[in-house]
XYZ file of C-alpha atoms in Angstrom:
306
model
C 230.548 -94.723 121.746
C 230.428 -90.703 122.103
C 227.627 -88.306 120.602
C 229.479 -87.260 117.155
C 230.438 -91.251 116.843
C 226.326 -92.474 117.189
C 225.151 -88.657 114.976
C 227.346 -89.484 111.750
C 225.872 -93.610 112.244
C 222.364 -92.104 112.455
C 223.196 -89.963 110.019
C 224.236 -92.054 107.377
C 221.592 -94.913 108.322
C 218.448 -91.975 107.860
C 219.648 -89.695 105.637
C 220.720 -91.736 102.499
C 219.286 -89.636 99.670
C 220.765 -86.187 100.932
C 224.068 -88.112 100.201
C 222.995 -88.642 96.551
C 221.874 -85.093 96.627
C 224.997 -82.778 97.320
C 226.899 -85.399 95.088
C 224.081 -84.679 92.647
C 225.226 -82.283 89.581
C 222.904 -80.034 89.440
C 223.356 -78.345 93.165
C 221.855 -75.133 93.165
C 218.779 -76.819 91.771
C 219.078 -78.846 94.553
C 219.558 -75.395 97.393
C 216.426 -73.960 95.072
C 214.054 -77.181 95.732
C 215.739 -77.155 99.637
C 214.707 -74.204 100.765
C 211.492 -73.687 98.731
C 210.592 -77.346 100.831
C 211.895 -76.014 104.124
C 209.504 -73.207 103.481
C 206.769 -75.061 103.764
C 207.418 -77.644 106.101
C 208.786 -74.666 109.175
C 210.509 -75.149 112.418
C 209.071 -74.267 115.155
C 211.188 -73.292 118.451
C 208.698 -71.953 121.020
C 210.412 -70.040 123.422
C 208.955 -71.612 126.641
C 210.783 -74.550 125.082
C 213.826 -75.075 127.250
C 215.585 -78.592 124.967
C 217.689 -78.119 128.226
C 215.384 -79.005 130.907
C 212.397 -80.815 128.793
C 211.009 -83.527 129.891
C 211.821 -85.709 126.934
C 212.869 -89.440 125.603
C 216.565 -88.938 124.903
C 216.392 -91.600 122.273
C 213.969 -89.097 120.605
C 216.943 -86.255 120.530
C 219.436 -88.764 120.028
C 217.918 -89.667 116.972
C 216.359 -85.748 116.099
C 220.305 -84.764 117.124
C 221.629 -86.215 113.407
C 218.871 -85.250 111.017
C 218.919 -81.721 112.553
C 223.099 -81.804 112.017
C 221.802 -82.515 108.306
C 219.564 -80.053 107.953
C 222.362 -77.042 109.056
C 224.570 -78.992 106.086
C 222.006 -78.705 103.361
C 222.395 -74.218 104.670
C 225.339 -74.640 103.251
C 226.874 -74.590 107.251
C 231.095 -76.100 106.974
C 231.383 -79.361 107.644
C 234.166 -78.565 109.929
C 231.817 -75.585 111.585
C 229.121 -78.772 112.453
C 231.575 -80.449 114.324
C 233.068 -77.703 115.653
C 229.230 -77.059 117.242
C 228.719 -80.628 118.291
C 231.926 -81.231 119.879
C 230.882 -78.411 122.007
C 228.146 -79.309 123.809
C 230.012 -82.768 124.133
C 232.918 -81.364 126.058
C 230.534 -79.201 128.382
C 228.030 -82.556 128.671
C 225.011 -81.146 126.749
C 222.219 -83.099 125.863
C 221.621 -84.563 122.035
C 218.053 -81.682 123.083
C 220.281 -78.683 123.482
C 222.880 -79.399 120.326
C 219.720 -80.977 118.135
C 218.194 -77.407 118.662
C 221.277 -75.062 117.786
C 221.411 -77.023 114.343
C 217.748 -76.340 113.257
C 218.213 -73.072 114.868
C 221.958 -72.246 112.718
C 220.050 -73.625 109.515
C 217.077 -72.185 109.846
C 219.015 -68.591 110.289
C 221.164 -70.019 107.560
C 218.829 -70.623 104.837
C 217.023 -67.396 105.129
C 220.339 -65.547 105.694
C 223.350 -67.716 103.726
C 225.734 -69.200 106.457
C 227.615 -67.418 107.538
C 231.748 -68.006 108.640
C 232.690 -69.398 112.190
C 229.279 -71.117 113.702
C 231.400 -73.970 115.430
C 233.701 -70.893 117.632
C 230.544 -69.416 118.310
C 228.841 -71.906 119.796
C 231.659 -72.872 122.127
C 231.968 -69.099 122.862
C 228.531 -68.833 124.004
C 227.949 -72.542 125.930
C 230.993 -71.461 127.351
C 229.617 -68.308 129.288
C 226.679 -70.397 130.411
C 223.723 -69.840 127.850
C 220.820 -72.378 126.979
C 217.097 -72.803 126.124
C 215.987 -69.499 123.993
C 219.080 -67.524 124.909
C 221.271 -69.927 123.722
C 219.016 -69.831 120.522
C 218.131 -66.190 120.279
C 221.744 -65.153 120.236
C 222.476 -67.999 116.771
C 219.834 -66.632 115.796
C 221.072 -62.254 115.446
C 224.611 -63.623 114.661
C 224.318 -61.661 111.209
C 228.546 -61.053 110.541
C 231.306 -64.057 110.486
C 232.625 -65.115 113.535
C 236.450 -63.386 114.409
C 238.906 -65.724 115.294
C 240.337 -65.681 118.360
C 244.227 -66.369 120.180
C 245.316 -69.966 120.746
C 244.886 -68.539 124.753
C 241.086 -67.588 124.342
C 240.440 -70.922 122.838
C 242.215 -72.614 126.189
C 240.142 -70.372 128.358
C 237.355 -71.836 126.926
C 238.458 -75.478 126.867
C 238.299 -74.933 130.894
C 235.176 -73.529 131.075
C 233.888 -76.527 129.141
C 235.397 -78.744 131.033
C 234.826 -77.408 134.176
C 230.842 -77.620 132.945
C 230.872 -80.889 132.278
C 231.053 -82.718 135.582
C 228.005 -80.622 136.963
C 226.210 -80.067 134.160
C 226.472 -84.145 133.967
C 225.280 -84.503 137.281
C 222.432 -82.148 136.988
C 220.774 -84.595 134.451
C 221.558 -88.113 136.331
C 219.832 -86.305 139.023
C 216.456 -85.533 135.993
C 216.863 -88.811 134.947
C 216.031 -90.591 138.601
C 213.585 -88.322 139.054
C 211.623 -88.381 135.221
C 212.105 -92.504 136.281
C 210.934 -92.013 139.808
C 207.610 -90.225 137.865
C 207.439 -92.816 135.564
C 207.639 -96.015 138.505
C 204.959 -94.276 140.089
C 202.138 -94.038 136.836
C 202.691 -90.803 136.808
C 202.516 -89.616 132.587
C 205.630 -87.452 131.517
C 205.515 -85.138 128.683
C 207.384 -86.028 126.552
C 208.242 -82.139 124.514
C 211.203 -83.216 122.277
C 208.610 -84.956 119.910
C 207.026 -82.516 118.062
C 210.589 -81.569 117.251
C 211.509 -84.675 116.155
C 207.872 -85.472 114.249
C 209.451 -81.870 112.053
C 212.221 -82.688 111.801
C 210.978 -86.221 110.282
C 208.089 -84.597 108.546
C 211.064 -82.309 106.959
C 213.308 -85.306 105.263
C 210.619 -87.151 103.868
C 209.412 -83.527 101.909
C 212.989 -82.758 100.908
C 213.093 -87.041 99.460
C 209.502 -86.417 97.243
C 211.211 -83.518 95.935
C 215.311 -85.114 95.233
C 213.728 -87.932 93.656
C 210.561 -85.538 91.278
C 214.445 -83.888 90.535
C 215.790 -86.699 89.942
C 213.645 -88.764 86.848
C 213.833 -85.086 85.412
C 217.599 -84.643 85.974
C 217.563 -88.692 84.123
C 214.836 -87.491 81.568
C 217.220 -84.336 79.941
C 220.118 -87.109 80.317
C 218.462 -89.317 77.900
C 217.311 -86.348 75.345
C 220.954 -85.122 75.319
C 222.232 -88.258 75.149
C 219.746 -88.511 71.925
C 220.664 -85.518 70.212
C 224.625 -86.026 70.147
C 224.408 -89.844 68.828
C 220.469 -89.868 67.015
C 221.362 -94.036 65.979
C 221.233 -94.394 69.830
C 218.039 -95.105 69.618
C 219.225 -97.416 67.830
C 221.888 -98.767 69.772
C 218.709 -99.870 72.302
C 216.497 -101.701 70.595
C 219.821 -103.665 69.232
C 219.967 -103.791 72.821
C 216.749 -105.110 73.997
C 216.540 -107.430 71.105
C 219.847 -108.771 72.708
C 218.389 -108.920 76.212
C 215.524 -111.178 74.305
C 217.632 -112.851 72.612
C 219.742 -114.145 75.650
C 216.195 -114.348 77.832
C 214.993 -116.899 74.847
C 217.882 -118.515 75.002
C 217.948 -119.180 79.072
C 214.747 -120.700 78.334
C 215.760 -122.583 75.827
C 218.441 -124.024 78.379
C 216.565 -123.948 81.026
C 213.286 -126.207 79.136
C 216.014 -128.546 78.240
C 217.654 -129.419 80.996
C 214.142 -130.080 82.461
C 213.318 -132.791 78.581
C 216.669 -134.120 80.140
C 215.126 -134.787 83.488
C 212.207 -136.336 82.600
C 213.970 -138.501 80.047
C 216.252 -139.594 83.110
C 213.827 -140.466 85.358
C 212.387 -142.795 82.455
C 215.834 -144.721 81.847
C 215.811 -145.153 85.279
C 212.212 -146.281 85.404
C 212.997 -148.635 82.445
C 215.638 -150.619 83.873
C 213.972 -150.930 87.240
C 211.395 -152.953 84.976
C 214.048 -154.284 83.473
C 215.665 -155.385 85.806
C 212.624 -156.586 87.431
C 211.180 -158.705 84.695
C 215.235 -160.675 84.698
C 215.143 -160.878 88.614
C 211.794 -162.932 87.730
C 213.182 -165.217 85.249
C 215.918 -166.483 86.782
C 213.676 -167.628 89.345
C 211.924 -169.907 87.098
C 215.006 -171.188 86.222
C 215.523 -171.617 89.559
C 212.620 -173.015 90.049
C 212.298 -175.582 87.035
C 216.098 -176.158 87.704
C 214.890 -177.360 91.623
C 212.142 -178.785 89.763
C 214.416 -180.813 87.320
C 216.557 -182.028 90.025
C 213.591 -183.916 92.313
C 212.581 -185.538 89.781
C 215.944 -187.061 88.995
C 216.687 -187.642 92.881
C 213.842 -189.568 92.634
C 214.156 -191.720 89.480
C 217.151 -193.101 90.960
C 215.723 -193.474 94.152
C 212.468 -196.187 92.166
C 209.833 -197.589 93.796
C 210.340 -198.766 98.272
């Protein structure tokens, strides 16, 4: 499974409330709420923190990537642009940490200045030009205008550059991983720089979920209020529905009680039948004994005195 598929799967599991938020009718209110939350929970991108060279656990980077991707989506970045940027990092063999940094930078910039077309192709060109870490983030942050489309020939050149980078990048990451494993095996502490960014993202999503729940609660109250205006008898219908639910509940209770009574009666009847059978068997035994005694007496009389 490639990283894009994994990101999609994790996004579906971790960020389900945001999907509901995107489908909500009050889209403008949602955008303003998301912006206010982002303002209160600011994502930092320290210039010295190079995600491409950090000593973080890969699992934190992988988990952070779909969250960062969703941040870009909430900021108004088109899905095709997001996918284009992810494909570029994947084709170049870059880590999930690099992809997450790219998404976070574009999300923050788009929330501040509005989404600009051409993000995916722009990132593709920057990566093909060899930009990484703080230089890559700075270029994304500096972009003010839409990035013009490239010719097919130019796109082919970018693709070849990325393909040429991939093997070298994967080899570099492999050596780095082996070095980290050796350090851990030797008992040395490895600094996890990606943890701070991951915790920031999780905190941001939690804050947005709270805002989303409050907004949905308010939205439902408004819907009920509007429905009552349009349908004056709505309260009566609601009361009737409540009465019907109560009647059905009472009926279920009566049926359940009837079943319990029937079960108790069956047990009593079974006990009575058992008692009757035992008495019948006792009488039969008594009759058998009496017959045996009578038969023995008759036999004694026939035999006479000896």
